[in-house]
């Protein structure tokens, strides 16, 4: 009888041990599953929002970075929600015959100007007098010097990109101002003769289109910032308001790809060496952010025509214009 009781107790202990070990395994397994799901959700969110821990502006020297609220290119480029893509297709239906290819818009417009901090910087300079009297291709267009609301380029032309095996998303054609069409075409063809492919990602943007970009950015900001005035301010730092972008003026081109990977392309290297010969200058450099009020953008070139040889010797178009104003006396 005693022996039987002993056996019963041993079996009970074994069952308890088994249950304990089983429970622990279930808990461990659940923790692993939850962690895995959390990782999946995080990756999905990252893909959906374009949020990235990689900040391309990290290339910018520290001194410049500290002085400005730097906007990453990706946040400006990525108008990437599904609804937004649908909207932008509608806007561009007259521009691009292939509606499946999206124009990736990075604006020369992530405004970083802080009136208190950057007092005296050239991006706040009033160029209205200069703009009235200078040749049209030297006109300064920035956050403090917008073009009139009724401005339209004299003519618009479709620039056709070559088919690219490397870049499937590059648009078939991009609308550019008639003033820049010939020089742009010659430049791209000459680059090709030297074995370098250059693609145009963005050219002229109408006020409506620019306004749509701005409104979409504002809508996005309003999700987190309920104060409309504050939200407008934040949005305008990321996407230029209509009239404040050189693309509205028609004399700016964004080469493809419109992100910091462009810096590594043979096209970028070729343009840095040769674009001035065709009338183009890199507009937003690492060195001139205080003058322009815009982040460094290796893809954004500005047409200044016959003056390119002169302008390239200055840090920025703003600095060039001020030097000319001083010469006038
Ligand atoms: Zn641009």
Short mmCIF file of N, CA and C in Angstrom, two decimals, residues 56-226:
data_model
loop_
_atom_site.label_atom_id
_atom_site.label_comp_id
_atom_site.label_asym_id
_atom_site.label_seq_id
_atom_site.Cartn_x
_atom_site.Cartn_y
_atom_site.Cartn_z
N UNK A 56 20.17 60.50 -46.32
CA UNK A 56 21.15 60.83 -47.33
C UNK A 56 21.87 62.15 -47.07
N UNK A 57 21.25 63.00 -46.31
CA UNK A 57 21.87 64.30 -46.08
C UNK A 57 23.06 64.17 -45.13
N UNK A 58 23.28 62.95 -44.61
CA UNK A 58 24.44 62.72 -43.76
C UNK A 58 25.75 63.09 -44.44
N UNK A 59 25.68 63.15 -45.78
CA UNK A 59 26.88 63.53 -46.52
C UNK A 59 27.24 65.00 -46.28
N UNK A 60 26.26 65.75 -45.84
CA UNK A 60 26.48 67.18 -45.68
C UNK A 60 27.41 67.42 -44.50
N UNK A 61 28.39 68.32 -44.68
CA UNK A 61 29.31 68.58 -43.58
C UNK A 61 28.57 69.01 -42.31
N UNK A 62 29.12 68.65 -41.16
CA UNK A 62 28.48 68.93 -39.88
C UNK A 62 28.15 70.40 -39.67
N UNK A 63 29.08 71.25 -40.06
CA UNK A 63 28.90 72.69 -39.82
C UNK A 63 27.60 73.15 -40.45
N UNK A 64 27.39 72.72 -41.69
CA UNK A 64 26.19 73.14 -42.40
C UNK A 64 24.95 72.50 -41.80
N UNK A 65 25.10 71.23 -41.39
CA UNK A 65 23.95 70.51 -40.88
C UNK A 65 23.40 71.14 -39.61
N UNK A 66 24.32 71.56 -38.76
CA UNK A 66 23.88 72.12 -37.48
C UNK A 66 23.10 73.42 -37.66
N UNK A 67 23.43 74.13 -38.73
CA UNK A 67 22.81 75.44 -38.88
C UNK A 67 21.44 75.39 -39.51
N UNK A 68 21.05 74.21 -39.97
CA UNK A 68 19.80 74.14 -40.68
C UNK A 68 18.96 72.96 -40.21
N UNK A 69 17.68 73.11 -40.39
CA UNK A 69 16.82 71.96 -40.15
C UNK A 69 16.83 71.21 -41.45
N UNK A 70 17.50 70.08 -41.47
CA UNK A 70 17.69 69.42 -42.75
C UNK A 70 16.57 68.44 -43.03
N UNK A 71 16.08 68.54 -44.23
CA UNK A 71 15.01 67.68 -44.69
C UNK A 71 15.62 66.61 -45.55
N UNK A 72 15.32 65.35 -45.28
CA UNK A 72 15.93 64.34 -46.14
C UNK A 72 15.25 64.36 -47.48
N UNK A 73 16.01 63.98 -48.45
CA UNK A 73 15.47 63.97 -49.81
C UNK A 73 14.29 63.02 -49.91
N UNK A 74 14.41 61.88 -49.22
CA UNK A 74 13.36 60.88 -49.40
C UNK A 74 12.01 61.40 -48.94
N UNK A 75 12.00 62.20 -47.88
CA UNK A 75 10.72 62.68 -47.39
C UNK A 75 10.11 63.68 -48.36
N UNK A 76 10.98 64.35 -49.09
CA UNK A 76 10.48 65.31 -50.06
C UNK A 76 10.05 64.58 -51.33
N UNK A 77 10.88 63.62 -51.70
CA UNK A 77 10.61 62.88 -52.94
C UNK A 77 9.34 62.07 -52.85
N UNK A 78 9.17 61.47 -51.69
CA UNK A 78 8.18 60.44 -51.61
C UNK A 78 6.78 60.97 -51.40
N UNK A 79 6.12 61.21 -52.49
CA UNK A 79 4.69 61.46 -52.37
C UNK A 79 4.08 60.11 -52.64
N UNK A 80 4.31 59.19 -51.69
CA UNK A 80 4.18 57.81 -52.12
C UNK A 80 2.95 57.06 -51.61
N UNK A 81 1.98 57.74 -51.04
CA UNK A 81 0.80 56.96 -50.67
C UNK A 81 0.00 56.66 -51.93
N UNK A 82 -0.81 55.63 -51.84
CA UNK A 82 -1.50 55.18 -53.04
C UNK A 82 -2.42 56.27 -53.59
N UNK A 83 -3.14 56.95 -52.70
CA UNK A 83 -4.05 58.02 -53.12
C UNK A 83 -3.30 59.12 -53.85
N UNK A 84 -2.17 59.47 -53.27
CA UNK A 84 -1.39 60.56 -53.85
C UNK A 84 -0.93 60.21 -55.25
N UNK A 85 -0.52 58.93 -55.41
CA UNK A 85 -0.05 58.52 -56.74
C UNK A 85 -1.16 58.65 -57.76
N UNK A 86 -2.38 58.31 -57.31
CA UNK A 86 -3.53 58.39 -58.21
C UNK A 86 -3.75 59.84 -58.62
N UNK A 87 -3.65 60.74 -57.61
CA UNK A 87 -3.82 62.18 -57.90
C UNK A 87 -2.80 62.65 -58.91
N UNK A 88 -1.54 62.30 -58.65
CA UNK A 88 -0.50 62.85 -59.49
C UNK A 88 -0.61 62.33 -60.92
N UNK A 89 -1.19 61.14 -61.08
CA UNK A 89 -1.39 60.64 -62.44
C UNK A 89 -2.34 61.57 -63.18
N UNK A 90 -3.40 61.98 -62.47
CA UNK A 90 -4.39 62.84 -63.11
C UNK A 90 -3.76 64.15 -63.56
N UNK A 91 -2.92 64.68 -62.69
CA UNK A 91 -2.31 65.97 -63.00
C UNK A 91 -1.43 65.87 -64.23
N UNK A 92 -0.78 64.73 -64.37
CA UNK A 92 0.22 64.64 -65.41
C UNK A 92 -0.27 63.95 -66.68
N UNK A 93 -1.56 63.71 -66.75
CA UNK A 93 -2.01 62.91 -67.90
C UNK A 93 -1.67 63.59 -69.23
N UNK A 94 -1.55 64.91 -69.21
CA UNK A 94 -1.21 65.60 -70.44
C UNK A 94 0.30 65.66 -70.68
N UNK A 95 1.04 65.26 -69.68
CA UNK A 95 2.49 65.39 -69.81
C UNK A 95 3.12 64.09 -70.28
N UNK A 96 2.71 63.02 -69.65
CA UNK A 96 3.37 61.76 -69.92
C UNK A 96 2.39 60.78 -70.53
N UNK A 97 2.76 60.25 -71.67
CA UNK A 97 1.84 59.34 -72.34
C UNK A 97 1.73 58.01 -71.62
N UNK A 98 2.70 57.71 -70.77
CA UNK A 98 2.64 56.45 -70.02
C UNK A 98 2.28 56.73 -68.57
N UNK A 99 1.00 56.57 -68.22
CA UNK A 99 0.56 56.95 -66.89
C UNK A 99 1.07 56.06 -65.78
N UNK A 100 1.67 54.93 -66.12
CA UNK A 100 2.14 54.05 -65.05
C UNK A 100 3.47 54.53 -64.49
N UNK A 101 4.13 55.40 -65.21
CA UNK A 101 5.42 55.88 -64.72
C UNK A 101 5.24 57.18 -63.96
N UNK A 102 5.67 57.16 -62.74
CA UNK A 102 5.45 58.30 -61.87
C UNK A 102 6.61 59.29 -61.96
N UNK A 103 6.27 60.54 -61.90
CA UNK A 103 7.33 61.53 -61.77
C UNK A 103 7.70 61.60 -60.31
N UNK A 104 8.95 61.34 -60.05
CA UNK A 104 9.40 61.41 -58.66
C UNK A 104 9.78 62.86 -58.44
N UNK A 105 9.06 63.53 -57.62
CA UNK A 105 9.32 64.95 -57.47
C UNK A 105 10.10 65.24 -56.22
N UNK A 106 11.30 65.74 -56.44
CA UNK A 106 11.99 66.29 -55.30
C UNK A 106 12.10 67.75 -55.60
N UNK A 107 11.66 68.50 -54.71
CA UNK A 107 11.57 69.89 -54.98
C UNK A 107 12.81 70.62 -54.61
N UNK A 108 13.14 71.61 -55.34
CA UNK A 108 14.25 72.45 -54.91
C UNK A 108 13.71 73.33 -53.85
N UNK A 109 13.24 72.77 -52.82
CA UNK A 109 12.36 73.57 -52.02
C UNK A 109 12.24 73.20 -50.56
N UNK A 110 13.13 72.38 -50.07
CA UNK A 110 12.96 72.09 -48.66
C UNK A 110 13.54 73.28 -47.92
N UNK A 111 12.68 74.19 -47.61
CA UNK A 111 13.15 75.44 -47.07
C UNK A 111 13.65 75.33 -45.66
N UNK A 112 14.78 75.89 -45.43
CA UNK A 112 15.46 75.71 -44.16
C UNK A 112 15.68 77.06 -43.51
N UNK A 113 15.13 78.05 -44.10
CA UNK A 113 15.42 79.39 -43.64
C UNK A 113 14.81 79.69 -42.28
N UNK A 114 15.64 80.21 -41.40
CA UNK A 114 15.17 80.60 -40.08
C UNK A 114 15.51 82.09 -39.95
N UNK A 115 14.51 82.92 -39.96
CA UNK A 115 14.75 84.36 -40.06
C UNK A 115 15.62 84.89 -38.93
N UNK A 116 15.48 84.30 -37.75
CA UNK A 116 16.28 84.80 -36.62
C UNK A 116 17.72 84.30 -36.71
N UNK A 117 17.82 83.00 -36.97
CA UNK A 117 19.13 82.36 -36.97
C UNK A 117 19.98 82.79 -38.17
N UNK A 118 19.32 82.89 -39.32
CA UNK A 118 20.08 83.11 -40.55
C UNK A 118 19.97 84.55 -41.05
N UNK A 119 19.76 85.46 -40.17
CA UNK A 119 19.59 86.84 -40.59
C UNK A 119 20.80 87.29 -41.42
N UNK A 120 20.52 87.91 -42.53
CA UNK A 120 21.61 88.38 -43.37
C UNK A 120 22.03 87.37 -44.43
N UNK A 121 21.47 86.16 -44.39
CA UNK A 121 21.81 85.18 -45.43
C UNK A 121 21.21 85.61 -46.76
N UNK A 122 21.89 85.20 -47.84
CA UNK A 122 21.44 85.65 -49.16
C UNK A 122 20.07 85.11 -49.56
N UNK A 123 19.64 84.00 -48.95
CA UNK A 123 18.33 83.45 -49.35
C UNK A 123 17.19 84.39 -48.94
N UNK A 124 17.51 85.36 -48.10
CA UNK A 124 16.48 86.32 -47.68
C UNK A 124 16.61 87.67 -48.42
N UNK A 125 17.54 87.72 -49.32
CA UNK A 125 17.82 88.97 -50.02
C UNK A 125 16.69 89.29 -51.01
N UNK A 126 16.34 90.54 -51.08
CA UNK A 126 15.28 90.95 -52.00
C UNK A 126 15.88 91.24 -53.39
N UNK A 127 15.62 90.34 -54.32
CA UNK A 127 16.18 90.48 -55.67
C UNK A 127 15.17 91.08 -56.65
N UNK A 128 14.11 91.70 -56.14
CA UNK A 128 13.05 92.16 -57.06
C UNK A 128 13.58 93.17 -58.09
N UNK A 129 14.45 94.08 -57.67
CA UNK A 129 14.99 95.07 -58.62
C UNK A 129 15.87 94.38 -59.67
N UNK A 130 16.74 93.50 -59.17
CA UNK A 130 17.62 92.73 -60.07
C UNK A 130 16.78 91.93 -61.06
N UNK A 131 15.75 91.28 -60.57
CA UNK A 131 14.93 90.42 -61.42
C UNK A 131 14.20 91.21 -62.51
N UNK A 132 13.94 92.50 -62.25
CA UNK A 132 13.25 93.32 -63.26
C UNK A 132 14.17 93.67 -64.41
N UNK A 133 15.47 93.79 -64.10
CA UNK A 133 16.39 94.34 -65.10
C UNK A 133 17.39 93.32 -65.66
N UNK A 134 17.55 92.18 -65.01
CA UNK A 134 18.55 91.21 -65.48
C UNK A 134 18.02 90.42 -66.67
N UNK A 135 18.93 89.77 -67.45
CA UNK A 135 18.43 88.85 -68.49
C UNK A 135 17.56 87.77 -67.83
N UNK A 136 16.51 87.33 -68.51
CA UNK A 136 15.56 86.39 -67.88
C UNK A 136 16.21 85.13 -67.30
N UNK A 137 17.27 84.67 -67.97
CA UNK A 137 17.90 83.43 -67.49
C UNK A 137 18.71 83.61 -66.20
N UNK A 138 18.88 84.88 -65.78
CA UNK A 138 19.63 85.11 -64.54
C UNK A 138 18.72 85.45 -63.36
N UNK A 139 17.44 85.40 -63.61
CA UNK A 139 16.49 85.76 -62.56
C UNK A 139 16.59 84.81 -61.36
N UNK A 140 16.60 85.41 -60.17
CA UNK A 140 16.68 84.60 -58.95
C UNK A 140 15.26 84.24 -58.49
N UNK A 141 15.02 82.95 -58.38
CA UNK A 141 13.71 82.47 -57.88
C UNK A 141 13.97 81.63 -56.64
N UNK A 142 13.45 82.07 -55.52
CA UNK A 142 13.58 81.29 -54.28
C UNK A 142 12.45 81.67 -53.32
N UNK A 143 12.53 81.22 -52.08
CA UNK A 143 11.44 81.44 -51.12
C UNK A 143 11.13 82.90 -50.88
N UNK A 144 12.14 83.76 -50.98
CA UNK A 144 11.92 85.19 -50.77
C UNK A 144 11.65 85.94 -52.06
N UNK A 145 11.89 85.26 -53.18
CA UNK A 145 11.73 85.92 -54.47
C UNK A 145 10.90 85.06 -55.43
N UNK A 146 9.60 84.97 -55.16
CA UNK A 146 8.75 84.14 -56.02
C UNK A 146 8.47 84.82 -57.36
N UNK A 147 8.08 84.01 -58.34
CA UNK A 147 7.67 84.59 -59.62
C UNK A 147 6.17 84.89 -59.56
N UNK A 148 5.67 85.82 -60.40
CA UNK A 148 4.25 86.17 -60.33
C UNK A 148 3.34 84.98 -60.60
N UNK A 149 2.16 85.02 -59.99
CA UNK A 149 1.21 83.90 -60.08
C UNK A 149 0.77 83.62 -61.52
N UNK A 150 0.80 84.65 -62.35
CA UNK A 150 0.31 84.46 -63.72
C UNK A 150 1.45 84.10 -64.69
N UNK A 151 2.63 83.82 -64.15
CA UNK A 151 3.77 83.53 -65.02
C UNK A 151 3.59 82.21 -65.76
N UNK A 152 3.93 82.26 -67.05
CA UNK A 152 3.94 81.02 -67.85
C UNK A 152 5.12 81.10 -68.81
N UNK A 153 5.86 80.01 -69.00
CA UNK A 153 6.94 80.05 -69.99
C UNK A 153 6.37 80.37 -71.37
N UNK A 154 7.21 80.99 -72.23
CA UNK A 154 6.72 81.38 -73.56
C UNK A 154 6.22 80.16 -74.33
N UNK A 155 6.97 79.06 -74.21
CA UNK A 155 6.53 77.83 -74.89
C UNK A 155 6.97 76.62 -74.07
N UNK A 156 6.31 75.51 -74.32
CA UNK A 156 6.67 74.26 -73.64
C UNK A 156 6.89 73.16 -74.68
N UNK A 157 7.88 72.32 -74.42
CA UNK A 157 8.14 71.22 -75.35
C UNK A 157 8.29 69.93 -74.57
N UNK A 158 8.06 68.84 -75.29
CA UNK A 158 8.23 67.53 -74.64
C UNK A 158 9.63 67.01 -74.91
N UNK A 159 10.35 66.78 -73.85
CA UNK A 159 11.67 66.17 -74.00
C UNK A 159 11.49 64.67 -73.82
N UNK A 160 11.96 63.88 -74.81
CA UNK A 160 11.79 62.42 -74.72
C UNK A 160 13.05 61.76 -74.19
N UNK A 161 12.86 60.93 -73.18
CA UNK A 161 13.98 60.15 -72.65
C UNK A 161 14.19 58.91 -73.50
N UNK A 162 15.44 58.46 -73.55
CA UNK A 162 15.72 57.16 -74.19
C UNK A 162 15.15 56.05 -73.33
N UNK A 163 14.90 54.92 -73.96
CA UNK A 163 14.47 53.75 -73.16
C UNK A 163 15.66 53.32 -72.32
N UNK A 164 15.39 53.01 -71.09
CA UNK A 164 16.49 52.61 -70.21
C UNK A 164 16.27 51.21 -69.66
N UNK A 165 17.30 50.39 -69.79
CA UNK A 165 17.21 49.05 -69.19
C UNK A 165 17.44 49.13 -67.69
N UNK A 166 18.25 50.12 -67.31
CA UNK A 166 18.63 50.25 -65.91
C UNK A 166 17.51 50.88 -65.08
N UNK A 167 16.92 51.95 -65.63
CA UNK A 167 15.89 52.67 -64.88
C UNK A 167 14.51 52.43 -65.50
N UNK A 168 13.79 51.50 -64.94
CA UNK A 168 12.48 51.15 -65.50
C UNK A 168 11.45 52.26 -65.25
N UNK A 169 11.67 53.06 -64.20
CA UNK A 169 10.66 54.06 -63.83
C UNK A 169 10.84 55.41 -64.52
N UNK A 170 11.89 55.54 -65.29
CA UNK A 170 12.12 56.85 -65.90
C UNK A 170 10.99 57.15 -66.88
N UNK A 171 10.53 58.40 -66.87
CA UNK A 171 9.36 58.75 -67.69
C UNK A 171 9.73 58.81 -69.16
N UNK A 172 8.77 58.52 -70.00
CA UNK A 172 9.01 58.56 -71.45
C UNK A 172 9.34 59.99 -71.89
N UNK A 173 8.54 60.91 -71.38
CA UNK A 173 8.77 62.30 -71.78
C UNK A 173 8.48 63.24 -70.61
N UNK A 174 9.15 64.37 -70.66
CA UNK A 174 9.01 65.37 -69.60
C UNK A 174 8.81 66.73 -70.26
N UNK A 175 7.90 67.50 -69.72
CA UNK A 175 7.62 68.82 -70.29
C UNK A 175 8.70 69.81 -69.83
N UNK A 176 9.32 70.47 -70.78
CA UNK A 176 10.33 71.48 -70.43
C UNK A 176 10.04 72.80 -71.16
N UNK A 177 10.61 73.86 -70.63
CA UNK A 177 10.42 75.16 -71.25
C UNK A 177 11.11 75.18 -72.62
N UNK A 178 10.47 75.84 -73.59
CA UNK A 178 11.04 75.94 -74.94
C UNK A 178 12.43 76.58 -74.92
N UNK A 179 12.68 77.44 -73.95
CA UNK A 179 13.98 78.14 -73.86
C UNK A 179 15.14 77.19 -73.58
N UNK A 180 14.85 76.10 -72.91
CA UNK A 180 15.94 75.20 -72.53
C UNK A 180 16.00 73.94 -73.38
N UNK A 181 14.99 73.73 -74.21
CA UNK A 181 14.87 72.46 -74.93
C UNK A 181 16.10 72.14 -75.78
N UNK A 182 16.54 73.11 -76.60
CA UNK A 182 17.65 72.84 -77.52
C UNK A 182 18.94 72.51 -76.79
N UNK A 183 19.25 73.34 -75.78
CA UNK A 183 20.51 73.12 -75.07
C UNK A 183 20.48 71.80 -74.30
N UNK A 184 19.31 71.49 -73.75
CA UNK A 184 19.16 70.24 -72.99
C UNK A 184 19.33 69.04 -73.93
N UNK A 185 18.68 69.11 -75.09
CA UNK A 185 18.77 68.01 -76.05
C UNK A 185 20.20 67.81 -76.52
N UNK A 186 20.87 68.92 -76.84
CA UNK A 186 22.26 68.83 -77.31
C UNK A 186 23.16 68.24 -76.22
N UNK A 187 22.93 68.70 -75.00
CA UNK A 187 23.75 68.22 -73.88
C UNK A 187 23.57 66.70 -73.68
N UNK A 188 22.33 66.26 -73.66
CA UNK A 188 22.06 64.84 -73.44
C UNK A 188 22.63 63.99 -74.59
N UNK A 189 22.49 64.50 -75.83
CA UNK A 189 23.02 63.77 -76.99
C UNK A 189 24.54 63.71 -76.98
N UNK A 190 25.17 64.82 -76.62
CA UNK A 190 26.64 64.85 -76.57
C UNK A 190 27.17 63.91 -75.50
N UNK A 191 26.46 63.85 -74.38
CA UNK A 191 26.87 62.93 -73.30
C UNK A 191 26.81 61.50 -73.83
N UNK A 192 25.76 61.20 -74.57
CA UNK A 192 25.57 59.85 -75.11
C UNK A 192 26.68 59.49 -76.09
N UNK A 193 27.11 60.49 -76.88
CA UNK A 193 28.22 60.26 -77.82
C UNK A 193 29.48 59.82 -77.07
N UNK A 194 29.58 60.28 -75.82
CA UNK A 194 30.74 59.89 -75.00
C UNK A 194 30.42 58.66 -74.14
N UNK A 195 29.29 58.04 -74.44
CA UNK A 195 28.93 56.80 -73.74
C UNK A 195 28.27 57.01 -72.40
N UNK A 196 27.80 58.24 -72.13
CA UNK A 196 27.17 58.51 -70.83
C UNK A 196 25.67 58.77 -71.04
N UNK A 197 24.85 57.99 -70.35
CA UNK A 197 23.40 58.18 -70.45
C UNK A 197 22.92 59.15 -69.37
N UNK A 198 22.15 60.15 -69.82
CA UNK A 198 21.59 61.12 -68.88
C UNK A 198 20.08 61.16 -69.11
N UNK A 199 19.32 61.06 -68.04
CA UNK A 199 17.86 61.05 -68.16
C UNK A 199 17.26 62.24 -67.42
N UNK A 200 16.18 62.77 -67.99
CA UNK A 200 15.51 63.90 -67.34
C UNK A 200 14.34 63.37 -66.50
N UNK A 201 14.33 63.73 -65.22
CA UNK A 201 13.29 63.23 -64.32
C UNK A 201 12.15 64.22 -64.13
N UNK A 202 12.48 65.51 -64.14
CA UNK A 202 11.45 66.53 -63.90
C UNK A 202 11.88 67.83 -64.57
N UNK A 203 10.91 68.50 -65.17
CA UNK A 203 11.23 69.76 -65.85
C UNK A 203 10.30 70.87 -65.38
N UNK A 204 9.49 71.36 -66.31
CA UNK A 204 8.56 72.44 -65.95
C UNK A 204 7.42 71.90 -65.10
N UNK A 205 7.04 72.69 -64.09
CA UNK A 205 5.85 72.35 -63.29
C UNK A 205 4.93 73.57 -63.26
N UNK A 206 3.69 73.34 -63.57
CA UNK A 206 2.73 74.45 -63.53
C UNK A 206 2.45 74.85 -62.08
N UNK A 207 1.84 76.01 -61.91
CA UNK A 207 1.47 76.45 -60.56
C UNK A 207 0.48 75.48 -59.93
N UNK A 208 -0.44 74.99 -60.77
CA UNK A 208 -1.45 74.05 -60.26
C UNK A 208 -0.79 72.79 -59.73
N UNK A 209 0.14 72.30 -60.51
CA UNK A 209 0.83 71.08 -60.12
C UNK A 209 1.63 71.30 -58.84
N UNK A 210 2.34 72.45 -58.80
CA UNK A 210 3.13 72.78 -57.61
C UNK A 210 2.21 72.93 -56.40
N UNK A 211 1.08 73.58 -56.63
CA UNK A 211 0.12 73.77 -55.55
C UNK A 211 -0.42 72.44 -55.05
N UNK A 212 -0.65 71.54 -55.99
CA UNK A 212 -1.13 70.22 -55.61
C UNK A 212 -0.09 69.49 -54.75
N UNK A 213 1.17 69.61 -55.16
CA UNK A 213 2.25 68.99 -54.37
C UNK A 213 2.27 69.58 -52.96
N UNK A 214 2.12 70.91 -52.90
CA UNK A 214 2.15 71.59 -51.61
C UNK A 214 0.96 71.18 -50.74
N UNK A 215 -0.21 71.15 -51.35
CA UNK A 215 -1.42 70.80 -50.59
C UNK A 215 -1.35 69.38 -50.04
N UNK A 216 -0.79 68.49 -50.86
CA UNK A 216 -0.66 67.10 -50.41
C UNK A 216 0.28 67.01 -49.22
N UNK A 217 1.36 67.79 -49.29
CA UNK A 217 2.33 67.80 -48.18
C UNK A 217 1.65 68.39 -46.95
N UNK A 218 0.86 69.45 -47.16
CA UNK A 218 0.17 70.10 -46.04
C UNK A 218 -0.79 69.11 -45.36
N UNK A 219 -1.52 68.37 -46.19
CA UNK A 219 -2.46 67.37 -45.68
C UNK A 219 -1.74 66.34 -44.81
N UNK A 220 -0.59 65.94 -45.30
CA UNK A 220 0.23 64.96 -44.57
C UNK A 220 0.68 65.53 -43.22
N UNK A 221 1.12 66.79 -43.22
CA UNK A 221 1.59 67.42 -41.99
C UNK A 221 0.44 67.62 -41.01
N UNK A 222 -0.75 67.95 -41.56
CA UNK A 222 -1.92 68.21 -40.70
C UNK A 222 -2.36 66.99 -39.89
N UNK A 223 -1.92 65.81 -40.31
CA UNK A 223 -2.26 64.60 -39.56
C UNK A 223 -1.65 64.64 -38.16
N UNK A 224 -0.48 65.26 -38.07
CA UNK A 224 0.20 65.34 -36.77
C UNK A 224 0.15 66.72 -36.13
N UNK A 225 0.06 67.75 -36.97
CA UNK A 225 0.04 69.12 -36.44
C UNK A 225 -1.32 69.74 -36.76
N UNK A 226 -2.15 69.89 -35.74
CA UNK A 226 -3.52 70.35 -35.98
C UNK A 226 -3.62 71.86 -36.23
#
